[in-house]
Amino acid sequence: MAVYDVGGVLRERPFDVGRLGHFGLYAADAAEMTRFYGDLLGFRVTDHLFREDGSVFGTFLTYNADHHAMVLIDAEIARGRSDNYDRGVTVNQISFQVSSLEEVMNANSMLVDEGSPVWRVGRDVPGSNWAVYFTDPDAHTVELFYGMEQVGWDRRSKSKAFAKYASIAAPALPQPSELDEIRSVVAAGDDTDSGHVWDDVRAAEYNVGGVLLPRPFKVVNSGPISLFVTDLDASVAFYRDRMGMAVTEESDCLGHRVVYLRTGTEHHTITLLPVELREPLGLDPRTTLMGYGLQVGSYRQLRDAADFLTAEGCTVIELPSGVHTGIDYALHVVDPEGHCVQIYHEMEQVGSSGIPMAASDRRQVTSSWPEHIDPTTPTSPNLTFQGPLG
């Protein structure tokens, strides 16, 4: 078994997968999808990708200081690359952050040495993150990335002057720091003030924990990502053995096996379900995405989100708890292109033992949500959103 020095720690692979950083979808109608994730769910647009004729083919959105937590790419781009989109692979990317640029480049070297197909390596602009892209057994693109542009209090992204730092090749190491890049742009007298700025279209009229916001909830975290797969064992092996995730537990849903894997202490980061379960669940056969998880700040916000999105005419569906073990109360909303968005307020935490809670110890969820609930066990941390809510 190979052993790699990753930041002074000996590991089985030359990288250590951290958090789910961002997620991407191919969109047939990007404007309508942007309205859903932006206007209704509260993501803000930070940048666009443009064709030579000036038309938009990519939209970047975020809910925190990261330049993007979500990417919407024109579906025609997917169709131009392969037939995967028409076979249901509407996922553009599942992107995991690692701690260093060195890890990205070493992961690329490992993949190349093994003969694994690497779709792209280099540096993305907008966003300024270095990355390597490859695929899982069902052709979902997986990204390992280092660094991410942070958008500050003025909500202004980097200007086009920083596009010169984009790269379509693996770089020689070490690279200059972002601070030195910024200093170089400023010293050259290049424009730094024309980056995209987002203005929310809604008035701030909802009291969310003592702050007036345009919606009665705030997305504070993204994930888990739930995928329908054709070979469950092969997909488990990919995310466990290639990516280094740990299997937390398995559950049964309508007679089918469901597997939950994690990168840290949260119960799961990735959920894998057999594609045969898609039809019994009543989900859209045009996509292999079972669910895109979004966490809101509290149980009250979750209840209010249900009322708000229902009043806005969104399609809300009921799914069995077997598709979200480790999450108790969950709201499932369908986006304009048939993807299920799983909104929740709390996820079970798995401690150093790696053993999840017993089913008998978990909160019992009823179809009629109560106004108040009792607290969970002390092992569940207070995941305070970093920065003001709006």
XYZ file of C-alpha atoms in Angstrom:
390
model
C 0.000 0.000 0.000
C 1.371 3.408 -0.992
C 2.121 5.888 1.784
C 2.212 9.641 1.141
C 3.427 12.571 3.220
C 0.452 14.943 3.312
C 1.395 17.978 5.352
C 3.560 15.850 7.639
C 0.944 13.113 8.104
C 1.431 9.725 6.430
C -1.692 8.826 4.435
C -2.836 6.189 1.948
C -3.353 8.794 -0.788
C -1.547 12.085 -1.562
C -4.466 14.260 -0.436
C -6.938 14.528 2.413
C -10.487 15.381 1.350
C -11.978 18.165 3.451
C -15.338 19.842 3.163
C -17.702 19.830 0.223
C -16.768 23.212 -1.212
C -19.141 23.742 -4.116
C -21.531 21.931 -6.402
C -22.496 22.365 -10.039
C -25.439 21.548 -12.265
C -25.992 21.709 -15.994
C -28.998 23.919 -16.660
C -31.246 23.948 -19.727
C -32.791 27.236 -18.538
C -30.128 29.039 -16.495
C -32.289 32.117 -15.960
C -35.086 30.125 -14.337
C -32.627 28.085 -12.280
C -30.915 31.291 -11.136
C -34.292 32.678 -10.096
C -34.940 29.548 -8.015
C -31.561 29.329 -6.288
C -31.043 33.092 -6.143
C -34.419 34.760 -5.623
C -36.087 31.937 -3.695
C -33.239 30.190 -1.829
C -31.114 33.291 -1.282
C -27.913 32.493 -3.167
C -26.341 35.585 -4.721
C -24.724 35.739 -8.158
C -20.992 36.500 -8.018
C -19.869 36.048 -11.632
C -20.640 34.807 -15.121
C -18.845 32.999 -17.923
C -19.388 34.529 -21.366
C -19.149 33.246 -24.917
C -17.421 35.341 -27.571
C -20.810 36.717 -28.659
C -21.439 38.019 -25.123
C -24.044 35.414 -24.155
C -23.809 33.769 -20.741
C -22.998 30.074 -20.483
C -22.057 29.884 -16.802
C -23.344 31.467 -13.588
C -21.604 31.384 -10.204
C -23.607 31.716 -6.978
C -22.828 31.684 -3.265
C -24.446 31.996 0.155
C -21.265 32.768 2.133
C -17.902 34.464 1.483
C -16.685 31.806 -0.963
C -16.724 33.117 -4.514
C -19.036 30.250 -5.415
C -20.889 27.504 -3.629
C -22.832 26.603 -6.767
C -22.229 26.692 -10.508
C -24.863 26.589 -13.252
C -23.472 25.666 -16.681
C -25.445 25.709 -19.938
C -26.636 22.178 -20.732
C -25.509 22.596 -24.339
C -21.930 22.598 -23.059
C -22.550 19.152 -21.571
C -24.166 17.844 -24.742
C -21.188 19.073 -26.740
C -18.774 17.020 -24.647
C -20.603 13.662 -24.472
C -24.005 12.052 -24.204
C -23.790 11.836 -20.405
C -26.202 14.747 -19.903
C -28.921 13.097 -21.994
C -28.353 9.895 -19.984
C -29.136 11.780 -16.766
C -25.766 13.083 -15.577
C -26.947 16.632 -14.964
C -24.327 17.093 -12.230
C -21.584 19.394 -13.513
C -19.232 18.929 -10.558
C -18.942 17.742 -6.965
C -16.066 19.738 -5.523
C -14.099 18.927 -2.387
C -11.558 21.246 -0.813
C -8.088 20.103 0.211
C -5.613 22.013 2.359
C -2.858 22.820 -0.109
C -1.981 23.351 -3.765
C 0.574 20.584 -3.348
C -2.242 18.106 -2.610
C -4.043 19.020 -5.837
C -0.922 18.535 -7.925
C 0.029 15.288 -6.159
C -3.501 13.970 -6.687
C -3.150 14.771 -10.386
C 0.180 12.931 -10.541
C -1.316 9.883 -8.804
C -4.268 9.797 -11.197
C -2.010 10.126 -14.252
C 0.369 7.430 -12.985
C -2.567 5.073 -12.439
C -3.937 5.737 -15.900
C -7.125 7.256 -14.489
C -8.815 9.763 -16.816
C -8.164 13.355 -15.713
C -10.573 15.709 -17.402
C -8.758 18.919 -16.516
C -6.093 20.332 -14.214
C -5.105 23.951 -13.670
C -6.581 27.119 -12.245
C -10.134 28.317 -12.682
C -11.055 31.958 -13.122
C -13.538 33.196 -11.906
C -12.943 31.840 -8.402
C -9.137 31.622 -8.487
C -9.106 28.031 -7.231
C -6.556 25.455 -8.411
C -8.161 22.111 -9.244
C -7.991 18.661 -10.758
C -11.129 17.101 -12.256
C -11.865 13.406 -12.771
C -14.966 11.179 -12.763
C -16.654 8.602 -10.566
C -17.964 5.291 -12.007
C -21.202 6.958 -13.192
C -19.455 9.865 -14.971
C -20.178 12.426 -12.256
C -17.281 14.910 -12.348
C -15.401 15.120 -9.050
C -13.104 18.054 -8.295
C -10.347 18.422 -5.724
C -9.513 22.089 -5.277
C -7.269 24.348 -3.253
C -8.067 27.957 -2.426
C -11.160 29.940 -3.226
C -11.551 33.640 -3.828
C -13.319 35.282 -0.891
C -15.901 37.983 -1.559
C -15.878 40.642 1.167
C -18.288 43.111 2.719
C -18.745 45.061 -0.549
C -19.965 41.873 -2.326
C -17.595 42.614 -5.222
C -15.837 39.770 -6.994
C -12.407 40.084 -8.591
C -12.245 42.062 -11.837
C -11.259 40.677 -15.237
C -7.715 41.874 -14.578
C -7.167 38.678 -12.586
C -8.036 36.432 -15.543
C -4.356 36.416 -16.482
C -3.778 34.014 -13.588
C -5.984 31.312 -15.122
C -4.174 28.138 -16.134
C -5.033 25.063 -18.198
C -2.029 23.056 -17.076
C -0.467 21.720 -13.904
C 1.755 24.477 -12.512
C 5.308 24.319 -11.303
C 5.480 24.660 -7.519
C 5.697 26.840 -5.560
C 3.287 29.470 -6.887
C 2.997 33.103 -5.678
C 0.477 33.765 -2.929
C -2.833 35.419 -3.748
C -1.716 38.516 -1.833
C 1.308 38.894 -4.117
C -0.946 38.473 -7.169
C -3.212 41.240 -5.900
C -0.212 43.467 -5.247
C 0.992 42.835 -8.804
C -2.359 43.812 -10.333
C -2.527 46.978 -8.223
C 1.087 47.910 -9.021
C 0.368 47.534 -12.747
C -2.480 50.029 -12.452
C -5.035 47.470 -13.687
C -8.722 47.858 -12.927
C -9.696 46.168 -9.666
C -13.138 47.725 -9.145
C -15.266 46.305 -11.963
C -16.034 42.887 -10.504
C -19.625 41.657 -10.315
C -21.812 42.974 -7.472
C -25.102 41.318 -6.506
C -28.135 43.280 -5.373
C -30.950 41.244 -3.844
C -34.251 41.794 -5.607
C -36.329 41.233 -2.471
C -36.988 43.657 0.344
C -35.688 42.641 3.774
C -38.942 42.055 5.643
C -38.463 38.836 7.645
C -37.133 38.763 11.201
C -34.561 35.956 11.196
C -33.035 35.683 14.635
C -33.243 39.434 15.167
C -32.003 40.457 11.696
C -34.193 41.626 8.803
C -33.660 39.425 5.735
C -35.407 39.047 2.355
C -36.398 35.446 3.232
C -37.399 33.835 6.530
C -34.318 31.587 6.482
C -30.604 31.632 5.660
C -28.657 28.833 3.969
C -25.559 28.243 6.109
C -24.058 25.063 4.665
C -24.246 22.908 1.532
C -24.338 19.140 1.224
C -24.852 16.273 1.449
C -24.961 15.253 -2.196
C -27.113 12.186 -2.885
C -26.562 10.228 -6.098
C -28.353 7.464 -7.952
C -25.727 4.987 -9.180
C -25.753 1.947 -11.444
C -23.329 -0.197 -9.422
C -23.562 0.558 -5.719
C -20.495 -1.474 -4.732
C -18.323 0.178 -7.393
C -19.436 3.647 -6.296
C -18.845 2.868 -2.630
C -15.351 1.640 -3.511
C -14.639 4.877 -5.433
C -15.695 7.264 -2.669
C -14.225 5.106 0.100
C -10.984 3.858 -1.431
C -10.125 6.483 -4.053
C -11.478 9.557 -2.199
C -10.750 8.383 1.344
C -14.255 8.788 2.765
C -15.531 6.621 5.588
C -18.730 4.596 5.431
C -20.909 5.760 8.325
C -23.800 3.343 7.928
C -26.215 1.695 5.558
C -29.983 1.875 5.617
C -32.908 0.280 3.856
C -35.269 2.338 1.760
C -38.247 0.611 0.158
C -36.247 -2.615 0.119
C -33.128 -1.065 -1.411
C -29.690 -0.612 0.184
C -28.543 2.994 0.767
C -24.948 3.828 1.784
C -23.816 6.970 3.639
C -20.181 8.173 3.529
C -18.513 11.088 5.311
C -15.382 13.231 5.095
C -15.369 14.526 8.680
C -17.601 14.305 11.737
C -20.927 14.905 10.014
C -22.985 11.762 9.530
C -22.623 11.909 5.756
C -21.258 13.986 2.919
C -22.273 11.635 0.108
C -25.298 9.345 -0.097
C -25.307 6.553 -2.676
C -28.556 4.960 -3.793
C -29.229 2.342 -6.502
C -30.761 3.863 -9.610
C -33.570 1.311 -9.319
C -34.852 3.331 -6.353
C -35.456 6.471 -8.438
C -38.824 5.420 -9.875
C -40.341 4.156 -6.568
C -39.385 7.493 -4.989
C -41.187 9.344 -7.791
C -38.127 11.412 -8.698
C -37.299 12.773 -12.133
C -35.816 10.086 -14.437
C -33.826 12.764 -16.300
C -31.239 13.118 -13.525
C -28.998 10.898 -11.432
C -29.014 13.516 -8.663
C -31.239 12.257 -5.876
C -30.752 15.299 -3.666
C -28.762 18.509 -3.152
C -28.578 19.206 0.580
C -28.808 22.729 1.997
C -28.706 23.479 5.713
C -30.530 26.425 7.241
C -29.769 28.058 10.556
C -32.470 26.619 12.829
C -35.532 24.444 13.098
C -37.697 27.574 13.111
C -36.079 28.671 9.845
C -36.775 25.234 8.365
C -40.469 25.489 9.232
C -40.616 29.017 7.862
C -38.815 27.918 4.686
C -41.522 25.311 4.117
C -44.251 27.957 4.375
C -42.339 30.471 2.249
C -41.461 28.098 -0.601
C -44.951 26.604 -0.653
C -46.461 30.090 -0.880
C -44.070 30.853 -3.759
C -45.532 27.942 -5.706
C -42.606 25.544 -5.357
C -43.216 21.818 -5.668
C -42.733 20.182 -2.260
C -42.597 16.380 -2.115
C -42.530 13.819 0.679
C -39.745 11.219 0.727
C -39.175 8.345 3.164
C -36.682 8.869 5.972
C -34.525 6.080 4.520
C -33.068 8.565 2.034
C -31.830 10.927 4.752
C -30.688 8.840 7.703
C -28.746 11.122 10.057
C -31.059 14.036 9.270
C -34.388 14.157 11.021
C -36.659 16.935 9.764
C -36.110 17.509 6.041
C -37.965 19.545 3.431
C -37.751 18.288 -0.152
C -38.335 20.875 -2.869
C -38.062 20.300 -6.627
C -36.147 22.882 -8.647
C -37.321 24.017 -12.133
C -35.424 21.207 -13.872
C -36.523 18.319 -11.668
C -33.675 18.175 -9.148
C -34.627 17.508 -5.541
C -33.258 20.007 -3.011
C -33.081 18.631 0.524
C -33.374 21.435 3.096
C -32.688 20.624 6.750
C -31.550 22.298 9.962
C -29.346 19.728 11.690
C -27.232 16.676 10.898
C -26.130 13.994 13.299
C -22.434 14.145 14.225
C -20.228 11.063 14.409
C -17.461 11.261 16.983
C -13.998 9.742 17.074
C -15.488 6.269 17.418
C -17.083 6.567 13.989
C -20.224 4.918 15.339
C -23.538 6.607 14.478
C -26.414 6.902 16.921
C -28.664 3.925 17.483
C -32.000 4.241 15.722
C -33.768 4.172 19.084
C -31.812 7.252 20.235
C -32.671 9.378 17.233
C -35.400 11.991 17.268
C -38.699 10.506 16.151
C -40.154 12.531 13.275
C -43.860 12.744 12.598
C -45.603 13.905 9.444
C -47.006 16.867 11.379
C -44.044 18.995 12.412
C -44.394 20.431 15.933
C -43.825 24.114 16.636
C -40.959 23.272 18.997
C -38.630 20.277 19.390
C -36.366 19.074 22.175
C -32.580 19.449 21.762
C -30.478 16.610 20.421
C -27.546 15.021 22.248
C -24.621 17.232 23.391
C -22.421 15.672 20.674
C -24.113 17.866 18.066
C -22.022 21.057 17.719
C -23.332 24.581 17.359
C -22.382 25.271 13.735
C -22.562 29.066 13.831
C -22.573 30.705 10.397
C -19.415 32.759 10.012
C -20.233 36.338 9.148
C -23.471 38.344 9.273
C -26.583 36.614 7.964
C -27.202 39.263 5.347
